[in-house]
Coordinates of C-alpha atoms in Angstrom, one line a residue:
M956 CA 103.5 182.3 121.9
E957 CA 102.0 184.6 124.5
I958 CA 103.4 184.4 128.1
E959 CA 100.3 183.2 130.0
Q960 CA 101.1 184.5 133.5
D961 CA 102.1 187.8 135.1
S962 CA 105.8 187.9 133.8
H963 CA 106.9 189.9 136.8
K964 CA 106.3 186.9 139.3
L965 CA 108.1 184.4 137.0
N966 CA 111.8 183.3 137.3
R967 CA 113.9 185.0 134.9
G968 CA 117.4 184.4 133.3
K969 CA 119.8 185.6 130.8
I970 CA 121.3 183.9 127.7
V971 CA 125.0 183.3 128.0
A972 CA 125.6 181.2 124.9
I973 CA 123.9 180.4 121.6
R974 CA 125.1 177.3 119.5
G975 CA 122.5 176.7 116.8
S976 CA 119.4 175.3 118.6
I977 CA 121.2 175.1 121.8
I978 CA 121.0 177.8 124.2
D979 CA 122.7 178.3 127.6
V980 CA 120.9 180.3 130.3
F981 CA 122.1 181.7 133.6
F982 CA 119.4 182.0 136.3
P983 CA 120.6 183.9 139.3
N984 CA 117.7 183.0 141.7
S985 CA 116.6 179.4 141.0
L986 CA 117.0 177.0 138.1
P987 CA 113.8 175.7 136.3
E988 CA 113.0 172.0 136.4
T989 CA 114.1 169.9 133.5
H990 CA 111.6 169.7 130.7
S991 CA 110.4 173.3 131.8
L992 CA 109.1 175.6 128.8
L993 CA 111.2 178.7 128.7
K994 CA 110.3 181.7 126.5
A995 CA 112.7 184.0 124.9
G996 CA 112.7 186.7 122.3
E997 CA 110.0 189.4 121.6
N998 CA 106.7 188.5 123.2
G999 CA 108.1 185.1 124.2
K1000 CA 108.0 184.1 120.6
I1001 CA 110.9 181.6 120.9
A1002 CA 110.3 178.6 122.9
L1003 CA 112.9 176.7 124.6
E1004 CA 112.8 173.4 126.6
A1005 CA 115.3 173.0 129.7
V1006 CA 117.3 169.8 129.0
L1007 CA 120.4 169.7 131.2
Y1008 CA 122.0 171.5 134.3
L1009 CA 125.6 172.7 133.4
D1010 CA 126.2 174.1 137.0
S1011 CA 124.1 175.4 140.2
Q1012 CA 122.9 178.6 138.1
T1013 CA 123.1 177.5 134.4
I1014 CA 120.9 175.4 132.4
R1015 CA 121.2 174.3 128.8
A1016 CA 117.9 174.4 126.9
I1017 CA 117.0 173.3 123.4
A1018 CA 115.2 175.9 120.9
L1019 CA 111.9 174.7 119.5
N1020 CA 111.7 177.4 117.0
P1021 CA 114.4 179.3 114.8
T1022 CA 116.7 181.2 116.9
R1023 CA 117.2 183.9 114.3
G1024 CA 117.6 187.4 116.0
L1025 CA 118.3 186.0 119.5
A1026 CA 121.3 187.3 121.2
R1027 CA 123.4 186.9 124.3
G1028 CA 122.1 188.8 127.2
E1029 CA 118.4 188.6 126.4
T1030 CA 115.9 187.8 129.0
V1031 CA 114.6 184.3 129.3
I1032 CA 111.4 183.6 131.3
D1033 CA 110.6 180.3 133.0
T1034 CA 107.0 179.5 132.5
G1035 CA 107.1 177.1 135.4
Y1036 CA 105.3 174.2 133.4
P1037 CA 106.5 171.7 130.6
I1038 CA 105.2 171.8 127.0
R1039 CA 101.3 171.1 127.2
V1040 CA 98.9 170.0 124.7
P1041 CA 95.0 169.9 124.4
V1042 CA 93.1 166.4 124.9
G1043 CA 89.6 165.4 124.7
D1044 CA 87.0 165.2 122.0
A1045 CA 87.3 168.8 121.0
I1046 CA 90.7 167.8 119.2
L1047 CA 89.1 165.3 116.8
G1048 CA 89.3 166.3 113.1
R1049 CA 92.0 168.7 113.8
M1050 CA 95.8 169.1 113.0
F1051 CA 98.3 170.3 115.6
N1052 CA 102.0 171.3 115.9
V1053 CA 104.1 170.1 118.9
F1054 CA 102.8 173.1 121.2
G1055 CA 99.3 171.9 120.7
K1056 CA 98.5 174.9 118.3
T1057 CA 96.0 174.2 115.4
I1058 CA 97.6 174.3 112.0
D1059 CA 94.7 173.5 109.7
R1060 CA 93.6 177.1 109.3
K1061 CA 90.1 176.5 110.9
E1062 CA 88.7 178.4 113.8
A1063 CA 90.6 178.4 117.1
L1064 CA 90.3 175.3 119.4
N1065 CA 87.8 175.9 122.4
T1066 CA 89.1 173.6 125.2
N1067 CA 90.9 174.2 128.4
K1068 CA 92.0 170.6 129.0
M1069 CA 95.8 170.7 128.6
R1070 CA 98.3 168.0 129.7
S1071 CA 101.9 167.8 129.8
I1072 CA 103.6 166.0 127.0
H1073 CA 105.8 164.2 129.5
S1074 CA 104.3 161.4 131.8
R1075 CA 105.4 158.0 133.0
P1076 CA 104.3 154.7 131.4
V1077 CA 101.5 152.8 132.9
A1078 CA 102.6 150.5 135.7
M1079 CA 102.9 146.8 135.0
S1080 CA 100.4 145.9 137.5
D1081 CA 97.8 148.2 135.8
R1082 CA 98.2 146.8 132.3
A1083 CA 95.9 144.3 130.7
T1084 CA 97.2 140.7 130.8
T1085 CA 95.0 139.3 128.0
T1086 CA 96.2 139.0 124.5
E1087 CA 93.9 140.0 121.5
I1088 CA 94.4 140.2 117.8
F1089 CA 93.8 143.6 116.1
Q1090 CA 92.4 142.7 112.8
T1091 CA 93.2 145.1 109.9
G1092 CA 91.2 143.8 106.8
I1093 CA 94.5 143.3 104.9
K1094 CA 95.0 139.7 103.9
A1095 CA 99.0 139.6 104.0
I1096 CA 99.0 141.3 107.5
D1097 CA 95.9 139.3 109.1
V1098 CA 97.2 135.8 108.0
L1099 CA 101.0 136.1 108.3
V1100 CA 101.7 138.9 110.6
P1101 CA 98.8 139.4 113.0
L1102 CA 99.0 142.4 115.0
E1103 CA 98.4 142.7 118.8
R1104 CA 95.8 145.2 120.2
G1105 CA 97.6 147.4 122.4
G1106 CA 100.9 146.2 120.9
K1107 CA 103.6 147.8 118.5
A1108 CA 104.1 146.8 115.0
G1109 CA 106.9 148.2 113.0
L1110 CA 106.7 148.9 109.2
F1111 CA 110.2 148.4 107.9
G1112 CA 111.4 149.4 104.4
G1113 CA 113.6 151.7 102.4
A1114 CA 112.2 154.9 100.6
G1115 CA 109.4 154.3 98.1
V1116 CA 108.2 150.8 99.0
G1117 CA 104.8 152.0 100.2
K1118 CA 105.1 152.5 103.9
T1119 CA 102.9 155.7 104.0
V1120 CA 100.4 154.2 101.6
L1121 CA 100.0 151.1 104.0
I1122 CA 99.6 153.3 107.0
T1123 CA 96.8 155.6 105.6
E1124 CA 95.0 152.3 104.7
L1125 CA 95.2 150.9 108.2
I1126 CA 93.8 154.2 109.4
N1127 CA 91.0 154.0 107.0
N1128 CA 90.3 150.3 107.9
S1129 CA 90.6 150.6 111.7
V1130 CA 88.2 153.7 111.9
S1131 CA 85.6 152.1 109.8
R1132 CA 85.9 148.8 111.6
Y1133 CA 86.5 149.7 115.3
E1134 CA 84.6 152.7 116.9
G1135 CA 87.8 153.9 118.0
V1136 CA 90.1 157.1 117.4
S1137 CA 93.0 157.4 115.1
I1138 CA 96.0 159.6 115.8
F1139 CA 98.6 160.1 113.3
C1140 CA 101.9 161.5 114.3
G1141 CA 104.2 162.7 111.5
I1142 CA 107.7 162.9 112.6
G1143 CA 110.3 164.7 110.3
E1144 CA 108.3 163.8 107.1
R1145 CA 107.6 166.3 104.1
S1146 CA 105.1 168.9 104.6
R1147 CA 103.6 167.9 101.2
E1148 CA 102.7 164.5 102.6
G1149 CA 101.0 165.8 105.6
E1150 CA 98.8 168.1 103.4
E1151 CA 98.0 165.1 100.9
L1152 CA 97.1 162.9 104.1
Y1153 CA 94.8 165.4 105.3
R1154 CA 92.8 165.6 102.1
E1155 CA 92.9 161.9 101.8
M1156 CA 91.5 161.5 105.3
Q1157 CA 88.8 164.2 104.4
D1158 CA 87.9 162.3 101.3
A1159 CA 87.7 159.0 103.0
G1160 CA 85.3 160.3 105.6
V1161 CA 87.7 159.2 108.5
L1162 CA 88.8 162.8 109.4
D1163 CA 86.1 163.3 112.2
N1164 CA 87.6 160.5 114.3
T1165 CA 91.4 161.3 113.5
V1166 CA 93.7 163.7 115.2
M1167 CA 96.9 164.6 113.3
V1168 CA 100.1 166.0 114.8
F1169 CA 103.0 167.1 112.8
G1170 CA 106.7 168.0 113.4
Q1171 CA 107.9 168.6 109.9
M1172 CA 111.3 168.0 108.1
N1173 CA 112.1 171.6 108.0
E1174 CA 111.4 172.4 111.7
S1175 CA 114.0 172.2 114.5
P1176 CA 115.4 168.9 115.8
G1177 CA 113.9 169.8 119.2
V1178 CA 110.4 169.8 117.6
R1179 CA 110.9 166.5 115.8
F1180 CA 112.2 165.0 119.1
R1181 CA 109.2 165.9 121.2
V1182 CA 106.2 165.8 118.7
G1183 CA 106.0 161.8 119.5
H1184 CA 105.3 162.6 123.1
A1185 CA 102.7 165.2 122.2
A1186 CA 100.8 162.7 120.1
L1187 CA 101.2 160.0 122.9
T1188 CA 99.7 162.4 125.6
M1189 CA 96.5 162.9 123.3
A1190 CA 96.3 159.1 122.8
E1191 CA 96.8 158.4 126.6
Y1192 CA 93.7 160.8 127.3
F1193 CA 91.6 158.9 125.1
R1194 CA 92.6 155.5 126.4
D1195 CA 92.8 156.4 130.1
D1196 CA 89.9 158.9 130.6
L1197 CA 87.6 158.0 127.8
G1198 CA 88.1 154.4 127.9
K1199 CA 88.6 154.3 123.9
D1200 CA 90.9 152.1 121.7
V1201 CA 93.3 154.3 120.0
L1202 CA 95.3 153.5 116.7
L1203 CA 98.5 155.5 117.0
T1204 CA 100.4 155.5 113.6
I1205 CA 103.9 157.2 113.6
D1206 CA 105.6 158.0 110.3
N1207 CA 108.6 158.0 110.8
I1208 CA 110.1 156.6 114.2
F1209 CA 113.5 156.8 112.6
R1210 CA 113.1 160.5 112.3
F1211 CA 112.6 160.6 116.1
I1212 CA 116.0 158.8 116.5
Q1213 CA 117.6 161.0 114.0
A1214 CA 116.3 164.1 115.8
G1215 CA 117.7 162.7 119.2
S1216 CA 121.0 162.3 117.5
E1217 CA 121.1 165.9 116.2
V1218 CA 120.0 167.1 119.7
S1219 CA 122.8 164.9 121.4
G1220 CA 125.5 166.2 118.9
L1221 CA 124.3 169.9 119.4
M1222 CA 124.7 169.4 123.1
G1223 CA 128.1 168.0 123.0
Q1224 CA 127.7 164.5 123.8
L1225 CA 130.1 161.9 122.4
P1226 CA 128.5 159.8 119.7
S1227 CA 128.1 156.2 120.0
R1228 CA 128.0 153.4 117.4
V1229 CA 127.6 154.6 113.7
G1230 CA 127.3 158.1 115.0
Y1231 CA 124.1 157.6 117.0
Q1232 CA 123.5 159.3 120.3
P1233 CA 124.6 157.2 123.5
T1234 CA 121.3 157.6 125.0
L1235 CA 119.4 156.1 122.0
A1236 CA 118.0 153.0 123.8
T1237 CA 116.8 155.2 126.9
E1238 CA 115.2 157.8 124.6
L1239 CA 113.3 155.4 122.4
A1240 CA 112.2 153.3 125.3
E1241 CA 110.7 156.5 127.1
L1242 CA 108.4 156.8 124.1
E1243 CA 107.6 153.2 123.2
E1244 CA 106.9 151.9 127.0
R1245 CA 104.0 154.5 127.1
I1246 CA 102.2 152.5 124.3
C1247 CA 100.3 149.7 125.9
N1248 CA 96.7 148.3 126.8
T1249 CA 94.9 148.6 130.0
P1250 CA 91.5 147.1 131.3
T1251 CA 89.6 150.0 130.0
G1252 CA 91.3 150.8 126.4
A1253 CA 94.3 150.3 124.3
I1254 CA 96.9 152.2 122.3
T1255 CA 97.8 150.0 119.2
S1256 CA 100.7 151.5 117.5
I1257 CA 101.9 151.0 113.9
Q1258 CA 105.2 152.8 113.2
A1259 CA 106.9 153.4 109.9
V1260 CA 110.5 152.6 110.3
Y1261 CA 112.9 153.8 107.6
V1262 CA 115.8 151.4 107.4
P1263 CA 119.0 153.5 106.3
A1264 CA 120.5 152.0 103.2
D1265 CA 118.2 149.0 103.8
D1266 CA 120.7 147.7 106.4
F1267 CA 118.8 145.8 109.1
T1268 CA 121.8 145.8 111.4
D1269 CA 121.8 149.5 111.7
P1270 CA 121.4 150.5 115.4
A1271 CA 118.3 152.4 114.8
A1272 CA 116.6 149.4 113.3
V1273 CA 118.0 147.0 115.9
H1274 CA 116.8 149.0 118.9
T1275 CA 113.4 149.7 117.3
F1276 CA 113.0 145.8 116.8
S1277 CA 113.4 145.1 120.4
H1278 CA 110.1 147.0 121.3
L1279 CA 107.9 145.4 118.7
S1280 CA 105.5 142.6 118.8
A1281 CA 105.3 142.5 114.9
S1282 CA 107.5 143.4 112.3
I1283 CA 106.2 144.1 108.8
V1284 CA 109.0 144.1 106.3
L1285 CA 108.2 145.8 102.8
S1286 CA 110.5 144.5 100.1
R1287 CA 111.8 146.7 97.1
K1288 CA 111.9 143.5 94.9
R1289 CA 108.3 142.6 95.5
A1290 CA 107.2 146.4 94.8
S1291 CA 109.1 146.2 91.6
Q1292 CA 107.1 143.0 90.7
G1293 CA 103.7 144.9 91.3
L1294 CA 102.8 142.8 94.3
Y1295 CA 101.2 145.5 96.5
P1296 CA 101.2 145.5 99.5
A1297 CA 105.0 144.8 99.1
I1298 CA 105.0 142.8 102.3
D1299 CA 108.0 140.3 102.4
P1300 CA 106.2 137.2 104.1
L1301 CA 109.5 135.5 105.0
Q1302 CA 111.3 138.5 106.6
S1303 CA 108.1 139.7 108.4
D1304 CA 107.4 138.2 111.8
S1305 CA 104.9 138.4 114.6
K1306 CA 105.0 137.1 118.2
M1307 CA 101.3 136.6 118.1
L1308 CA 101.5 133.8 115.5
T1309 CA 101.3 131.0 118.0
P1310 CA 98.6 128.3 118.1
Q1311 CA 97.8 129.6 121.8
I1312 CA 97.0 133.1 120.6
V1313 CA 95.5 132.8 117.0
G1314 CA 94.2 129.3 117.1
D1315 CA 95.5 126.1 115.6
R1316 CA 94.0 126.4 112.2
H1317 CA 95.3 129.9 111.6
Y1318 CA 98.8 128.9 112.7
Q1319 CA 98.8 125.7 110.4
I1320 CA 97.8 127.8 107.4
A1321 CA 100.1 130.5 108.0
R1322 CA 103.0 127.9 108.4
A1323 CA 102.2 126.2 105.4
V1324 CA 102.0 129.5 103.3
R1325 CA 105.4 130.4 104.6
Q1326 CA 106.9 127.0 103.9
T1327 CA 105.3 127.1 100.3
L1328 CA 106.8 130.5 99.6
A1329 CA 110.2 129.4 101.1
N1330 CA 110.4 126.4 99.0
Y1331 CA 109.7 128.6 95.9
E1332 CA 112.4 131.0 96.8
D1333 CA 114.9 127.9 96.9
L1334 CA 113.8 126.7 93.7
K1335 CA 114.1 130.1 91.9
D1336 CA 117.9 129.6 91.1
I1337 CA 117.1 126.4 89.5
I1338 CA 114.3 127.7 87.3
A1339 CA 116.6 130.6 86.4
M1340 CA 119.4 128.2 85.1
L1341 CA 117.4 125.3 83.9
G1342 CA 113.8 126.3 83.3
L1343 CA 110.6 125.3 84.9
E1344 CA 110.5 122.0 82.8
E1345 CA 113.4 120.5 84.6
L1346 CA 111.5 120.5 88.0
A1347 CA 110.0 117.2 89.5
Q1348 CA 106.2 117.3 89.3
S1349 CA 105.9 117.9 93.2
E1350 CA 108.2 120.9 92.7
R1351 CA 106.1 122.2 89.9
K1352 CA 103.0 121.9 92.1
I1353 CA 105.0 124.1 94.9
V1354 CA 105.9 126.8 92.4
S1355 CA 102.4 126.9 91.1
R1356 CA 100.9 127.2 94.8
A1357 CA 103.4 129.8 95.5
R1358 CA 102.8 132.1 92.7
R1359 CA 99.0 131.8 93.2
L1360 CA 99.5 132.6 96.9
E1361 CA 101.7 135.6 96.2
R1362 CA 99.1 137.0 94.0
F1363 CA 96.2 136.3 96.3
L1364 CA 98.0 138.2 99.0
T1365 CA 97.9 141.4 97.0
Q1366 CA 94.9 143.7 97.5
P1367 CA 93.4 146.7 96.0
F1368 CA 93.3 149.7 98.8
F1369 CA 90.6 152.2 99.6
T1370 CA 93.3 155.0 99.8
T1371 CA 94.7 154.3 96.3
E1372 CA 91.3 154.0 94.3
Q1373 CA 92.0 157.3 92.6
F1374 CA 95.5 156.1 91.4
T1375 CA 94.7 152.3 90.4
G1376 CA 90.9 152.7 89.4
L1377 CA 90.4 149.6 91.5
Q1378 CA 87.8 149.7 94.3
G1379 CA 89.3 149.1 97.8
K1380 CA 88.6 145.7 99.6
L1381 CA 88.3 145.0 103.2
V1382 CA 88.9 141.1 103.7
S1383 CA 87.9 139.4 107.0
L1384 CA 90.4 137.1 108.5
E1385 CA 88.2 134.0 107.9
Q1386 CA 88.0 134.8 104.2
A1387 CA 91.8 135.3 104.0
L1388 CA 92.5 132.1 105.8
D1389 CA 89.9 130.2 103.5
G1390 CA 91.5 131.6 100.4
C1391 CA 95.0 130.6 101.4
D1392 CA 93.7 127.1 102.5
R1393 CA 92.0 126.5 99.2
I1394 CA 95.0 127.4 97.0
L1395 CA 97.3 125.2 99.2
N1396 CA 94.9 122.3 98.4
D1397 CA 95.3 123.1 94.7
E1398 CA 91.6 124.1 94.1
F1399 CA 92.8 127.0 91.9
A1400 CA 95.5 125.2 90.1
D1401 CA 93.6 125.5 86.9
Y1402 CA 92.9 129.1 87.2
P1403 CA 95.3 131.7 85.5
E1404 CA 97.5 133.2 88.0
R1405 CA 96.2 136.8 87.0
S1406 CA 92.7 136.0 88.1
L1407 CA 93.9 135.9 91.8
Y1408 CA 95.7 139.3 91.4
T1409 CA 94.4 142.3 93.4
I1410 CA 91.2 140.7 94.4
G1411 CA 89.3 140.6 97.9
A1412 CA 88.0 137.2 98.9
I1413 CA 88.9 134.1 97.1
D1414 CA 85.6 133.5 95.3
E1415 CA 86.3 136.7 93.2
A1416 CA 88.8 134.7 91.1
K1417 CA 85.8 132.8 89.7
K1418 CA 84.2 135.9 88.3

């Protein structure tokens, strides 16, 4: 990283302590502002971010690169500005790191539009006051867990239940349906996943409207802690300056909390409950509150949330829940039964599912679907012990409807065509509601259950 200004005019300090990624720097003249980007090492290759004042002349900074080779007494230069990333149409179709440098091995980016990754959320008076539904084309989500345009939805689930697959499908559907921009932010995920996602976007033809920002698992906690802010800054420019709708997908928001916990521990702060940082709620709010809709455009966010040991009482899951307008819970049990997307209809929830927002018909159908599936869940123990034959006729009908609804709410994805051999389906909300309504009215009681499995609209069952 080159030092952009005349280094003789810049404020200089000396390293007095190094503890892993945490560096203490003594500035004899004046202290840099918090969030300032500092540079150390040969040609300023090691980037530091000023985080905390220790006394009137010493600042504690977090390293954003490996600190190998750095020693006490070395010079640190204060650049006088925070971390900045490029914004605007020039960044579409490109892949970036936390510093706004391209990492896709293509030609250098040609833009001078740079923005600080730190900014204040939009004032409450400047936000849009109307509520709109963001349609995804995925039956289980649109019917049972409708998403809010400009809202935040969480994808909860343990490892291997299909969070990343669902996120790639949502990106694919939203770019083809809405004339907006998609920004993918990878926080602390595997490098392989980022590379695979890039190729999938390219094959699906949506890369030209997508920006990808990565802070990988093998990078320092400082990078994983700040990469979410970098992606949000790019999204805010599209929303505020270009008036576009943005789909911001974050995989995985838990890794942001985890990085904050690592940074907090390195800085010597006493841990709070279950070993998390005492500033967990504040740090998460600083990121989440920047996601909202304004009269000119909206940032709709879908965030994968890894739930440690599938424990929904974990502080990371609890604090994330409080910011969300919809919670999509993925179930390992449903995944093992081959019901993809493995969305648990009884644990998933959306604040949008009220008659005033989605309309009375949608609300009543969604309630009836939930009620039928809940009743089936209650009957499973009896079926396991005594068999289906011991149930009353009315209860057998409930089981028949519920099993058909479970299969109808599965769907072939565009992003998994190469693995399943099934062509992806985009299903409108009206088609999805119509299908659920007809199953609830026993129109498909004589059809085999498998005829409703991995189809799009309900009429495909008749074929």
